């Protein structure tokens, strides 16, 4: 077992002091981050004196240092080297177990702590958070598909487009590992590649996976950094140097490799500097060929896969499904609430419940990768709710993928587009997003996106005007965006999309706001009836300094749907007249919304959003009209299918006098109409026969009465086209109110103007021609 204390080596002290200076902290602050009451242990750490092992590791973690590079390990004694004549399988196995016990503590510490989570100040243990991953056996970007194959197999109209519809089953990660001795696991940034390798190392260390092997977890970024210093990229040399601190000699390592007793886990091939890549690739292939008996697993980002290792199977890490998201959330909230399970599970339940609200579907699309799921969990942690301005959340997600994820781990990638600063990258991505979204393209050919990149680069200061140079540079930029940030993903050969529809929508909204032009807002307003633009509208409203103009343009666009149709405008005016006759303490627009749906689906969402009082007990006039509408509906159903149950339901529905104080004339009219109904004594067959013969005529008398005395129930004989436009008009008004009630900046004057004119058409010229094909709509 490892000693309970550690001290820093001379070189380690220098590296630690440099990291400490970069942080700009005081020793007291660092001590507080580690959980120490005083700075004494921190002072000893920087003096190279022994301190508690746990505090030593945590100090290194806070300084973004690998504690093994900082620690001063004394040589340790191990069993003697096996001689060639005693390298029998049983003797090798005994030697492996001795080495496993010698290295166990080292491996546990090396692989047992997760990579830094941006909003968690204490290290998280992998065992507390790990969620089992799934593997796609075939690489998605190598599929031979057309854009029509991806974009054509989308949900029905009105549903959000799915960008990750892969049509291939995923298998458990452990199953894939056990199937292949040479495996390359590819995945998007933050998909969990490193965590999966750490999990394999721990499972092997604990004897649950390959208990007869020694796990070796190597960060290829750290490996090449050391190899560059020594000039030796040999993995055998690396193992010899690494294990030397444990008293293990190269002669002892060779028999283990020859008998396949090492599980080699190579993490982050994409993180290796381009200058070191050729030598590293050659050394990996040489090691795999010479020591083919050992299992080797390599991870890399998908876009970095250019070299194909001989004998390796390539697979892809799948996005999280609903079950994995639920499991991860429960573990995350438990781990970050000091492992107090009841509190963590309660917070996770709140998180999952809100995540599945319909309005949070764009957020739900983000959390399919661990990195973004961690972000959303941390945002939810403090206030137990998602931010009202979702744009802030999406910007935080972009910030992680564009900057923080690599920066947090000290990765300096090759700058294929080094001349582009962060604002330029966002502008370029916004241009791509907006151009494709306006065309309705969620999947697009490489040949479509390269001209957008080329045009943008050409217009930069000192941008090249040579077309060939621009084209080659554009290809490099596209590959860099995919590799470094994962915001563009190759879904099939030379076919791309954004990693998440949410990001494409957010960047499209940013582009519209950045133009600062009325023309851009007018163009956006024309999409008010397109459900796919809903999130772009909401994001644009929240991003604008003031949303007054956009909301006014939307109102004008909505009115254009019906203002040139005299019949539809008369229908709208009739509702307004009905509302004006009522003497109720309710918002007029809310009352108009109530009567719009009274003889349809009776959806009160718009009415309640305009006046919350309508969510409670309805005022007398509204309650009466609602009861009349229900009786009307029951009669229509009874005519279509007369049953005893429907007849009884109608009888109860027509008992108005018991509940309402009716106008005397209206009461007499209803009594005369109800008197025509058949006597229940006629029996089932008699009643059914009466309704089949007389039902329609009775319904028309009932309709005439409620039109005369309540001004509702008119038969407008709308055509199919008119009906669809009226539905669009109502839904667009409902969405306009949603925009108004979102977190955008709206002046009090414009807010009042719009609220007062919901479901009212501004005066203008009307076309008196009426469509010929009738479509009955009841109001």
XYZ file of C-alpha atoms in Angstrom:
779
model
C 0.000 0.000 0.000
C 1.089 3.578 -0.615
C 2.440 5.684 2.212
C 0.076 8.001 4.036
C 2.222 11.056 3.239
C 3.795 12.528 0.137
C 6.238 15.325 -0.584
C 7.066 17.258 -3.721
C 10.271 16.669 -5.648
C 12.620 19.545 -6.453
C 11.283 19.779 -10.011
C 7.740 19.308 -8.727
C 8.100 22.274 -6.347
C 9.153 24.489 -9.243
C 6.193 23.354 -11.386
C 3.782 23.822 -8.474
C 5.019 27.351 -7.747
C 4.634 28.297 -11.408
C 1.068 26.962 -11.463
C 0.341 28.771 -8.182
C 1.556 32.067 -9.629
C -0.618 31.609 -12.717
C -3.661 31.159 -10.494
C -2.913 34.373 -8.610
C -4.072 32.840 -5.327
C -2.835 33.215 -1.770
C -1.813 30.228 0.321
C -4.824 30.892 2.578
C -7.187 30.716 -0.398
C -5.611 27.473 -1.665
C -5.909 25.973 1.818
C -9.609 26.884 1.904
C -10.169 25.270 -1.491
C -8.619 22.053 -0.211
C -10.641 22.201 3.005
C -7.811 23.054 5.398
C -8.370 25.383 8.325
C -4.846 26.833 8.115
C -2.242 27.239 5.409
C 0.369 25.182 7.290
C 0.100 22.115 5.027
C 0.200 24.314 1.935
C 3.351 25.986 3.220
C 4.939 22.564 3.831
C 3.881 21.430 0.334
C 5.797 24.282 -1.330
C 8.808 23.603 0.953
C 9.002 19.965 -0.183
C 8.053 18.598 3.226
C 5.807 15.530 3.661
C 2.063 16.181 4.090
C -0.994 13.956 4.225
C -1.398 12.051 0.933
C -5.013 13.153 0.388
C -4.146 16.837 0.901
C -1.147 16.493 -1.417
C -3.320 15.077 -4.227
C -6.040 17.679 -3.673
C -3.565 20.585 -3.773
C -2.266 19.296 -7.107
C -5.838 18.948 -8.351
C -6.611 22.570 -7.484
C -3.447 23.686 -9.310
C -4.379 21.597 -12.403
C -1.294 19.429 -11.916
C -0.812 15.674 -12.192
C 0.179 14.748 -8.647
C 2.390 11.904 -9.908
C 4.523 14.417 -11.825
C 4.951 16.496 -8.655
C 5.492 13.798 -6.024
C 8.924 12.583 -4.947
C 8.538 8.783 -4.996
C 11.219 6.823 -3.115
C 12.335 3.543 -4.702
C 10.386 0.551 -3.441
C 11.361 -3.076 -3.318
C 9.582 -5.681 -5.396
C 10.052 -9.406 -5.883
C 13.065 -10.472 -7.870
C 13.021 -10.584 -11.655
C 11.733 -13.842 -13.068
C 14.439 -15.685 -14.964
C 13.820 -16.903 -18.525
C 13.705 -20.550 -17.456
C 10.961 -19.906 -14.938
C 8.580 -17.927 -17.202
C 5.846 -20.554 -17.076
C 2.203 -19.373 -17.203
C 1.666 -20.059 -13.506
C 4.841 -18.227 -12.525
C 3.939 -15.266 -14.762
C 0.466 -15.152 -13.222
C 1.972 -15.091 -9.743
C 4.291 -12.287 -10.799
C 1.346 -10.337 -12.266
C -0.566 -10.541 -9.000
C 2.442 -9.280 -7.063
C 2.803 -6.330 -9.426
C -0.932 -5.628 -9.334
C -0.795 -5.345 -5.572
C 2.279 -3.123 -5.848
C 0.606 -0.767 -8.343
C -2.963 -0.932 -7.059
C -2.929 2.220 -4.971
C -1.181 4.172 -7.717
C -3.780 3.140 -10.331
C -6.682 3.845 -8.006
C -5.537 7.411 -7.430
C -4.600 7.958 -11.077
C -7.939 6.804 -12.524
C -10.281 7.323 -9.596
C -10.782 11.103 -9.898
C -12.819 12.637 -12.695
C -11.549 15.436 -14.879
C -12.329 18.895 -13.612
C -15.976 19.897 -13.705
C -16.086 23.642 -14.299
C -18.517 24.534 -11.545
C -17.432 21.950 -8.954
C -14.555 23.081 -6.724
C -13.856 19.700 -5.139
C -12.692 16.560 -6.966
C -15.379 14.006 -7.733
C -14.685 10.302 -7.468
C -15.385 8.334 -10.612
C -17.106 5.563 -8.649
C -19.676 8.090 -7.416
C -20.549 9.479 -10.837
C -19.749 6.967 -13.564
C -22.660 6.088 -15.856
C -22.357 3.100 -18.166
C -21.774 4.132 -21.768
C -23.008 2.620 -25.002
C -21.136 2.030 -28.226
C -22.199 2.362 -31.858
C -20.519 -0.530 -33.720
C -20.305 1.480 -36.963
C -18.950 4.989 -37.386
C -21.748 7.353 -38.349
C -19.576 9.672 -40.424
C -18.565 6.820 -42.731
C -22.116 6.039 -43.823
C -22.897 6.521 -47.510
C -26.062 8.591 -47.235
C -27.645 11.575 -48.939
C -29.011 14.703 -47.256
C -32.497 13.520 -48.221
C -31.932 10.300 -46.264
C -31.249 12.284 -43.091
C -33.544 15.252 -43.543
C -36.357 13.279 -45.172
C -36.831 10.829 -42.278
C -37.871 13.506 -39.806
C -40.861 13.758 -37.449
C -44.268 14.992 -38.504
C -44.844 18.696 -39.069
C -44.641 20.746 -35.901
C -42.225 18.447 -34.073
C -38.600 19.410 -33.640
C -36.036 18.020 -36.045
C -33.810 15.259 -34.670
C -30.146 15.536 -35.616
C -29.004 12.297 -33.977
C -31.359 9.810 -35.619
C -28.779 7.117 -36.298
C -30.902 4.065 -37.069
C -28.353 1.679 -35.607
C -28.504 -0.134 -32.270
C -26.018 0.704 -29.534
C -24.359 -1.973 -27.403
C -22.977 -1.693 -23.835
C -19.450 -0.315 -23.713
C -18.107 -3.295 -21.757
C -19.524 -5.653 -24.386
C -17.568 -3.881 -27.127
C -14.382 -3.972 -25.042
C -14.710 -7.701 -24.428
C -15.318 -8.365 -28.126
C -12.153 -6.690 -29.453
C -8.549 -6.862 -28.262
C -7.590 -3.823 -30.351
C -10.168 -1.067 -30.134
C -10.279 2.596 -31.140
C -13.147 4.475 -29.471
C -14.122 7.726 -31.174
C -16.447 10.369 -29.795
C -17.436 14.020 -29.746
C -15.831 16.452 -27.267
C -17.023 15.725 -23.747
C -18.711 12.459 -24.742
C -17.032 10.528 -21.906
C -14.081 8.882 -23.657
C -11.526 9.577 -20.923
C -13.966 8.627 -18.175
C -14.651 5.287 -19.871
C -10.930 4.466 -20.007
C -10.571 5.445 -16.349
C -13.490 3.157 -15.544
C -11.805 0.252 -17.389
C -8.601 0.871 -15.443
C -10.496 0.769 -12.143
C -12.457 -2.327 -13.124
C -9.233 -4.112 -14.011
C -7.571 -2.831 -10.842
C -10.424 -4.251 -8.751
C -10.316 -7.610 -10.536
C -13.728 -7.251 -12.207
C -12.284 -7.024 -15.737
C -9.147 -8.834 -16.959
C -8.016 -9.719 -13.423
C -4.897 -11.384 -14.803
C -3.605 -8.142 -16.361
C -2.020 -4.910 -15.174
C -3.934 -1.790 -16.270
C -1.868 1.039 -17.700
C -3.683 4.344 -18.258
C -1.681 6.817 -20.362
C -2.659 10.341 -21.303
C -1.093 10.648 -24.751
C -0.785 14.406 -24.306
C 1.400 13.910 -21.207
C 3.194 10.998 -22.851
C 4.288 13.027 -25.884
C 5.277 15.945 -23.663
C 7.718 13.710 -21.773
C 8.779 11.826 -24.897
C 9.637 15.073 -26.641
C 11.867 16.024 -23.709
C 13.687 12.688 -23.648
C 13.603 12.126 -27.400
C 12.225 8.613 -26.859
C 8.646 7.762 -27.905
C 8.929 4.059 -27.055
C 6.088 2.780 -24.852
C 8.433 0.198 -23.374
C 10.747 3.024 -22.321
C 7.766 4.933 -20.875
C 6.676 1.934 -18.790
C 10.221 1.374 -17.628
C 10.538 4.999 -16.500
C 7.074 5.127 -14.929
C 7.408 1.879 -13.012
C 10.964 2.529 -11.981
C 9.658 4.484 -8.968
C 8.037 1.229 -7.875
C 11.275 -0.706 -8.262
C 10.264 -2.494 -11.474
C 13.023 -2.941 -14.073
C 12.700 -3.227 -17.901
C 13.704 -6.900 -17.636
C 10.681 -7.517 -15.466
C 8.338 -5.741 -17.904
C 9.300 -7.662 -21.041
C 7.929 -11.086 -19.957
C 4.633 -9.485 -18.962
C 4.211 -7.924 -22.402
C 5.165 -11.118 -24.174
C 2.499 -13.027 -22.268
C -0.199 -10.381 -22.860
C -0.493 -9.310 -19.240
C -0.885 -5.552 -19.828
C -4.130 -3.694 -20.511
C -2.920 -0.567 -22.341
C -5.358 2.344 -22.242
C -4.248 5.249 -24.456
C -6.328 8.376 -23.991
C -6.687 11.449 -26.206
C -4.974 10.766 -29.513
C -6.526 13.994 -30.800
C -4.778 15.999 -28.041
C -1.275 15.268 -29.374
C 0.482 18.196 -31.130
C 0.662 17.742 -34.871
C 4.468 17.761 -34.846
C 4.550 14.693 -32.578
C 1.732 12.764 -34.246
C 3.717 10.814 -36.923
C 6.215 9.456 -34.405
C 3.486 8.596 -31.917
C 1.366 6.781 -34.508
C 4.374 4.747 -35.555
C 5.196 3.799 -31.962
C 1.609 2.731 -31.228
C 1.542 0.515 -34.304
C 4.991 -0.950 -33.488
C 3.909 -1.730 -29.931
C 0.632 -3.272 -31.126
C 2.493 -5.456 -33.632
C 5.338 -6.523 -31.339
C 3.237 -7.127 -28.255
C 0.070 -8.228 -30.011
C -0.940 -10.440 -27.080
C -1.963 -7.359 -25.030
C -5.289 -5.564 -25.256
C -4.978 -1.953 -26.425
C -7.776 0.611 -26.340
C -7.316 4.096 -27.822
C -9.664 7.093 -27.581
C -9.865 10.069 -29.909
C -12.282 12.680 -31.135
C -14.116 11.594 -34.259
C -12.800 14.343 -36.505
C -9.171 13.456 -35.653
C -9.451 9.983 -37.133
C -7.183 10.137 -40.156
C -4.706 7.332 -39.512
C -6.078 3.793 -39.390
C -4.206 1.446 -37.068
C -3.758 -2.003 -38.524
C -5.757 -4.648 -36.701
C -7.920 -2.180 -34.736
C -11.711 -2.049 -34.727
C -13.162 1.470 -34.804
C -16.348 2.238 -32.891
C -18.164 5.376 -31.760
C -19.344 6.469 -28.328
C -23.139 6.911 -28.443
C -25.019 9.879 -27.035
C -26.748 9.363 -23.704
C -30.284 8.003 -23.880
C -33.063 8.909 -21.430
C -32.086 6.189 -18.947
C -28.430 7.248 -18.925
C -29.403 10.894 -18.420
C -31.554 9.920 -15.441
C -28.807 7.754 -13.925
C -26.148 10.434 -14.384
C -28.358 13.160 -12.882
C -29.109 11.105 -9.779
C -25.421 10.373 -9.256
C -24.327 13.949 -9.988
C -26.696 15.585 -7.512
C -25.899 12.987 -4.858
C -22.138 13.408 -5.324
C -22.264 17.205 -5.281
C -24.522 17.298 -2.220
C -21.778 15.764 -0.068
C -22.956 12.280 -0.989
C -26.088 12.756 1.116
C -28.408 10.561 -0.908
C -31.883 11.856 0.159
C -31.028 15.464 -0.713
C -29.305 14.488 -3.961
C -32.138 12.237 -5.142
C -34.739 14.889 -4.291
C -32.841 17.497 -6.322
C -32.387 14.999 -9.176
C -36.134 14.291 -9.202
C -36.837 18.028 -9.505
C -34.261 18.307 -12.277
C -35.676 15.411 -14.306
C -39.275 16.523 -13.818
C -38.552 20.020 -15.129
C -36.289 18.716 -17.881
C -39.246 16.855 -19.382
C -41.535 19.892 -19.505
C -42.421 20.574 -23.178
C -40.912 24.065 -23.077
C -37.564 22.577 -22.011
C -37.163 20.278 -24.995
C -34.313 22.410 -26.443
C -32.446 21.952 -23.140
C -33.245 18.242 -23.203
C -31.528 18.015 -26.591
C -28.317 19.447 -25.106
C -27.824 16.939 -22.300
C -26.970 13.887 -24.406
C -23.254 14.292 -23.664
C -21.780 14.194 -20.144
C -20.013 17.544 -20.500
C -23.207 19.466 -21.310
C -25.304 17.403 -18.907
C -22.856 18.363 -16.140
C -23.219 22.026 -17.135
C -27.025 21.904 -17.033
C -26.966 20.084 -13.678
C -24.670 22.725 -12.187
C -26.914 25.522 -13.514
C -29.929 23.836 -11.922
C -28.145 23.116 -8.623
C -28.427 26.508 -6.944
C -31.990 27.651 -7.714
C -33.658 24.293 -8.510
C -34.853 25.705 -11.819
C -33.533 26.369 -15.294
C -32.620 29.957 -16.195
C -35.520 31.976 -17.539
C -33.164 33.344 -20.181
C -32.126 30.152 -21.901
C -29.730 32.096 -24.106
C -27.379 32.355 -21.111
C -27.328 28.582 -20.789
C -26.654 28.078 -24.491
C -23.856 30.657 -24.411
C -22.303 28.813 -21.465
C -22.456 25.592 -23.477
C -20.760 27.280 -26.425
C -18.141 28.746 -24.106
C -17.266 25.271 -22.827
C -16.944 23.771 -26.306
C -15.164 26.745 -27.856
C -12.719 27.566 -25.050
C -12.999 26.113 -21.578
C -12.941 22.351 -22.191
C -9.476 22.320 -23.759
C -8.197 25.202 -21.644
C -9.190 23.508 -18.378
C -6.964 20.561 -19.291
C -4.095 22.651 -20.601
C -4.472 21.505 -24.212
C -2.917 23.722 -26.852
C -4.221 22.552 -30.192
C -2.790 23.380 -33.583
C -4.479 26.545 -34.770
C -5.569 25.655 -38.271
C -7.518 28.885 -38.181
C -5.151 30.759 -35.890
C -6.125 34.138 -37.332
C -9.690 33.742 -36.065
C -10.242 35.097 -32.583
C -13.160 33.881 -30.496
C -15.570 36.625 -31.733
C -14.672 35.710 -35.324
C -15.376 32.037 -34.678
C -18.794 32.861 -33.226
C -19.590 35.173 -36.154
C -18.593 32.483 -38.639
C -20.637 29.810 -36.866
C -23.575 32.217 -36.693
C -23.321 32.837 -40.428
C -23.342 29.100 -41.154
C -26.201 28.491 -38.747
C -28.392 31.322 -40.036
C -27.789 30.580 -43.725
C -28.664 26.902 -43.390
C -31.573 27.479 -41.023
C -33.163 30.046 -43.355
C -32.987 27.450 -46.132
C -34.557 24.815 -43.904
C -31.324 22.814 -44.015
C -30.476 21.009 -40.792
C -28.176 18.653 -42.691
C -25.983 20.101 -45.410
C -23.314 19.019 -47.846
C -19.685 19.930 -47.276
C -19.809 21.727 -50.631
C -22.593 23.975 -49.262
C -20.803 25.080 -46.111
C -17.334 25.657 -47.603
C -18.410 28.712 -49.682
C -19.853 30.320 -46.523
C -16.529 29.826 -44.743
C -14.609 31.030 -47.796
C -16.670 34.221 -48.101
C -16.195 34.982 -44.424
C -12.416 34.460 -44.565
C -12.133 36.541 -47.702
C -13.722 39.540 -45.995
C -11.429 39.441 -42.970
C -8.589 41.950 -42.715
C -5.677 40.599 -44.758
C -7.935 37.847 -46.078
C -6.571 36.004 -49.109
C -8.230 36.626 -52.466
C -6.784 33.519 -54.108
C -9.678 31.102 -54.629
C -7.576 27.943 -54.346
C -5.974 29.138 -51.121
C -9.349 30.159 -49.736
C -10.869 26.788 -50.553
C -8.063 24.829 -48.913
C -8.119 27.115 -45.878
C -11.891 26.720 -45.643
C -11.551 22.947 -45.566
C -9.031 23.289 -42.756
C -11.353 25.601 -40.816
C -14.289 23.194 -41.191
C -12.187 20.306 -39.918
C -10.868 22.439 -37.050
C -14.393 23.421 -35.965
C -15.398 19.771 -35.930
C -12.238 18.551 -34.182
C -11.654 21.295 -31.645
C -15.199 22.220 -30.720
C -17.505 19.490 -31.995
C -20.091 22.117 -32.969
C -20.276 20.818 -36.527
C -20.554 17.050 -36.869
C -20.112 14.870 -39.933
C -23.317 12.785 -39.871
C -22.463 10.847 -43.046
C -19.743 11.107 -45.663
C -19.343 14.847 -46.408
C -22.730 15.640 -44.840
C -22.705 17.885 -41.774
C -25.065 19.305 -39.200
C -24.678 21.210 -35.964
C -24.043 18.992 -32.970
C -27.335 20.170 -31.444
C -30.291 21.877 -33.093
C -30.345 24.118 -30.012
C -26.949 25.580 -30.936
C -28.009 26.185 -34.542
C -31.100 28.027 -33.315
C -29.127 30.088 -30.794
C -26.477 31.061 -33.330
C -29.169 31.948 -35.867
C -30.761 34.271 -33.308
C -27.352 35.821 -32.566
C -26.865 36.483 -36.269
C -30.251 38.217 -36.546
C -29.544 40.395 -33.488
C -26.002 41.194 -34.636
C -27.211 42.634 -37.957
C -29.062 45.401 -36.063
C -31.414 45.916 -39.020
C -35.171 46.244 -39.375
C -34.954 44.138 -42.535
C -33.601 41.143 -40.581
C -36.399 41.446 -38.020
C -39.013 41.765 -40.780
C -37.642 38.647 -42.436
C -37.806 36.782 -39.133
C -41.419 37.881 -38.596
C -42.450 36.183 -41.856
C -41.736 32.815 -40.225
C -44.254 33.314 -37.420
C -46.425 30.364 -38.531
C -43.484 27.959 -38.927
C -43.083 25.819 -35.767
C -39.411 25.175 -36.532
C -38.659 28.887 -35.948
C -40.281 29.011 -32.519
C -37.062 28.770 -30.515
C -35.302 31.288 -32.779
C -38.075 33.812 -32.072
C -37.835 33.313 -28.314
C -34.046 33.559 -28.325
C -34.063 36.662 -30.520
C -36.559 38.371 -28.216
C -34.335 37.601 -25.217
C -31.140 38.789 -26.943
C -32.437 42.085 -28.335
C -31.738 45.228 -26.253
C -35.442 45.971 -26.744
C -37.911 43.636 -28.449
C -40.537 46.319 -29.182
C -39.988 46.506 -32.940
C -39.855 42.736 -33.437
C -43.085 42.188 -31.505
C -44.847 44.915 -33.503
C -43.640 43.366 -36.760
C -44.884 39.967 -35.630
C -48.318 41.457 -34.850
C -48.501 42.990 -38.333
C -47.494 39.676 -39.923
C -50.139 37.794 -37.926
C -52.871 40.190 -39.002
C -51.944 39.641 -42.644
C -53.134 36.043 -42.310
C -56.795 37.049 -42.143
C -57.243 40.769 -42.844
C -57.987 40.331 -46.571
C -60.741 37.753 -46.015
C -64.080 39.401 -45.204
C -65.667 36.255 -43.773
C -62.792 35.521 -41.417
C -62.602 39.157 -40.346
C -66.352 39.143 -39.654
C -65.866 36.052 -37.533
C -63.152 37.838 -35.507
C -65.245 41.010 -35.167
C -68.216 38.964 -33.960
C -66.175 37.534 -31.111
C -64.996 41.017 -30.192
C -68.587 42.301 -30.192
C -69.652 39.440 -27.944
C -66.860 40.263 -25.489
C -67.736 43.973 -25.488
C -71.306 43.108 -24.422
C -70.037 41.359 -21.287
C -69.651 43.357 -18.109
C -66.854 41.329 -16.514
C -63.760 42.276 -14.578
C -61.496 40.352 -16.973
C -59.000 41.298 -19.654
C -60.838 41.691 -22.953
C -58.166 39.803 -24.886
C -58.476 36.904 -22.454
C -62.229 36.825 -23.036
C -61.700 36.814 -26.798
C -59.325 33.872 -26.402
C -61.960 32.072 -24.306
C -64.628 32.404 -27.001
C -62.232 31.515 -29.823
C -61.911 27.936 -28.596
C -65.320 27.586 -26.944
C -66.792 25.448 -29.735
C -63.493 23.789 -30.661
C -61.011 22.268 -28.216
C -61.720 24.708 -25.359
C -58.009 25.298 -24.775
C -57.718 28.015 -22.119
C -53.919 28.421 -22.228
C -53.995 31.720 -24.111
C -56.888 33.080 -22.057
C -55.168 32.213 -18.768
C -51.826 33.652 -19.900
C -53.610 36.962 -20.522
C -55.684 36.868 -17.314
C -54.850 34.408 -14.544
C -58.325 34.809 -13.006
C -59.719 32.567 -15.738
C -57.756 29.654 -14.284
C -60.052 29.827 -11.262
C -63.841 29.601 -11.118
C -65.309 31.142 -14.270
C -67.632 34.148 -14.017
C -71.338 33.403 -14.534
C -71.603 34.413 -18.216
C -68.533 32.400 -19.173
C -69.628 29.383 -17.149
C -73.070 29.478 -18.825
C -71.658 29.733 -22.319
C -69.212 26.928 -21.549
C -72.083 24.708 -20.406
C -74.076 25.524 -23.554
C -71.079 24.677 -25.730
C -70.650 21.319 -23.992
C -74.343 20.534 -24.489
C -73.977 21.440 -28.156
C -71.020 19.061 -28.497
C -72.925 16.252 -26.772
C -75.814 16.716 -29.182
C -73.525 16.487 -32.192
C -71.997 13.263 -30.865
C -75.452 11.902 -30.099
C -76.606 12.484 -33.677
C -73.580 10.616 -35.021
C -73.929 7.684 -32.632
C -77.105 7.657 -30.501
C -76.552 5.581 -27.371
C -78.376 5.426 -24.051
C -75.277 6.760 -22.311
C -75.092 9.783 -24.602
C -78.821 10.453 -24.153
C -78.436 10.449 -20.369
C -75.389 12.714 -20.563
C -77.326 15.218 -22.660
C -80.240 15.135 -20.221
C -77.942 16.184 -17.370
C -76.168 18.780 -19.559
C -79.469 20.470 -20.471
C -80.455 21.049 -16.842
C -79.364 24.721 -17.014
C -81.987 26.154 -14.704
C -80.594 24.400 -11.628
C -77.213 26.129 -11.974
C -77.828 29.421 -13.775
C -80.207 32.383 -13.503
C -81.307 32.589 -17.144
C -82.887 35.467 -19.014
C -86.641 34.856 -19.035
C -86.957 34.824 -22.825
C -83.953 32.514 -23.194
C -85.338 30.212 -20.501
C -88.691 29.967 -22.290
C -86.926 29.253 -25.591
C -84.890 26.439 -24.036
C -87.955 24.960 -22.350
C -89.816 24.851 -25.663
C -86.851 23.151 -27.332
C -86.347 20.626 -24.531
C -90.085 19.830 -24.569
C -89.631 18.329 -28.051
C -87.240 15.660 -26.764
C -88.604 12.090 -26.724
C -89.988 10.487 -23.581
C -87.408 8.096 -22.051
C -90.264 5.617 -21.625
C -90.012 4.873 -25.370
C -87.077 2.630 -24.556
C -83.627 2.325 -26.115
C -84.712 1.565 -29.672
C -87.342 4.284 -29.679
C -84.950 6.905 -28.404
C -82.270 5.960 -30.931
C -84.758 6.046 -33.763
C -85.997 9.498 -32.710
C -82.482 10.946 -32.669
C -81.643 9.455 -36.043
C -84.722 11.039 -37.613
C -85.115 14.301 -35.667
C -81.697 14.966 -34.136
C -80.319 17.345 -36.756
C -83.470 19.498 -36.784
C -83.489 19.667 -32.972
C -79.811 20.709 -32.962
C -80.511 23.553 -35.396
C -83.258 24.864 -33.116
C -80.863 24.709 -30.171
C -78.209 26.524 -32.235
C -80.663 29.251 -33.256
C -81.622 29.827 -29.624
C -78.074 30.226 -28.305
C -77.185 32.452 -31.274
C -80.163 34.701 -30.568
C -79.819 34.953 -26.818
C -76.081 34.303 -26.203
C -74.491 35.328 -29.544
C -72.488 32.095 -29.779
C -72.622 28.933 -31.884
C -72.773 30.496 -35.361
C -72.204 28.165 -38.303
C -69.630 30.012 -40.388
C -69.251 27.474 -43.212
C -65.508 28.074 -43.535
C -63.538 26.350 -46.266
C -60.695 24.033 -45.351
C -58.184 26.735 -46.294
C -59.957 29.342 -44.179
C -60.108 27.002 -41.227
C -56.388 26.294 -41.443
C -55.566 29.997 -41.636
C -57.760 30.733 -38.624
C -55.945 28.032 -36.688
C -52.622 29.551 -37.733
C -53.870 32.986 -36.719
C -54.925 31.821 -33.259
C -51.700 29.840 -32.652
C -49.604 32.778 -33.856
C -51.397 35.081 -31.401
C -50.750 32.573 -28.645
C -47.061 32.463 -29.542
C -46.909 36.271 -29.692
C -48.111 36.361 -26.083
C -45.476 33.723 -25.206
C -42.822 36.017 -26.679
C -44.288 38.935 -24.785
C -44.119 36.990 -21.515
C -40.605 35.698 -22.107
C -37.545 37.385 -20.637
C -37.142 39.965 -23.387
C -36.990 43.702 -22.800
C -40.374 45.201 -23.790
C -41.599 48.716 -23.052
C -44.793 49.113 -21.038
C -46.453 50.946 -23.945
C -45.801 48.207 -26.504
C -46.742 45.490 -24.030
C -50.114 47.138 -23.365
C -50.682 47.790 -27.072
C -50.116 44.161 -28.020
C -52.031 42.649 -25.112
C -55.052 44.879 -25.842
C -55.083 43.879 -29.509
C -54.629 40.110 -29.273
C -57.128 38.419 -31.631
C -58.109 41.772 -33.153
C -57.239 42.677 -36.739
C -56.130 46.208 -37.535
C -58.449 48.005 -39.920
C -57.565 47.616 -43.572
C -58.897 46.643 -46.940
C -60.672 43.296 -47.149
C -61.322 40.946 -50.017
C -65.026 40.121 -50.133
C -64.599 36.955 -52.207
C -65.428 33.761 -50.307
C -63.998 30.299 -51.003
C -66.540 27.922 -52.499
C -65.764 24.693 -50.630
C -67.560 24.675 -47.270
C -66.018 23.574 -44.018
C -68.213 23.865 -40.964
C -66.684 25.495 -37.914
C -68.826 26.157 -34.875
C -68.484 29.194 -32.687
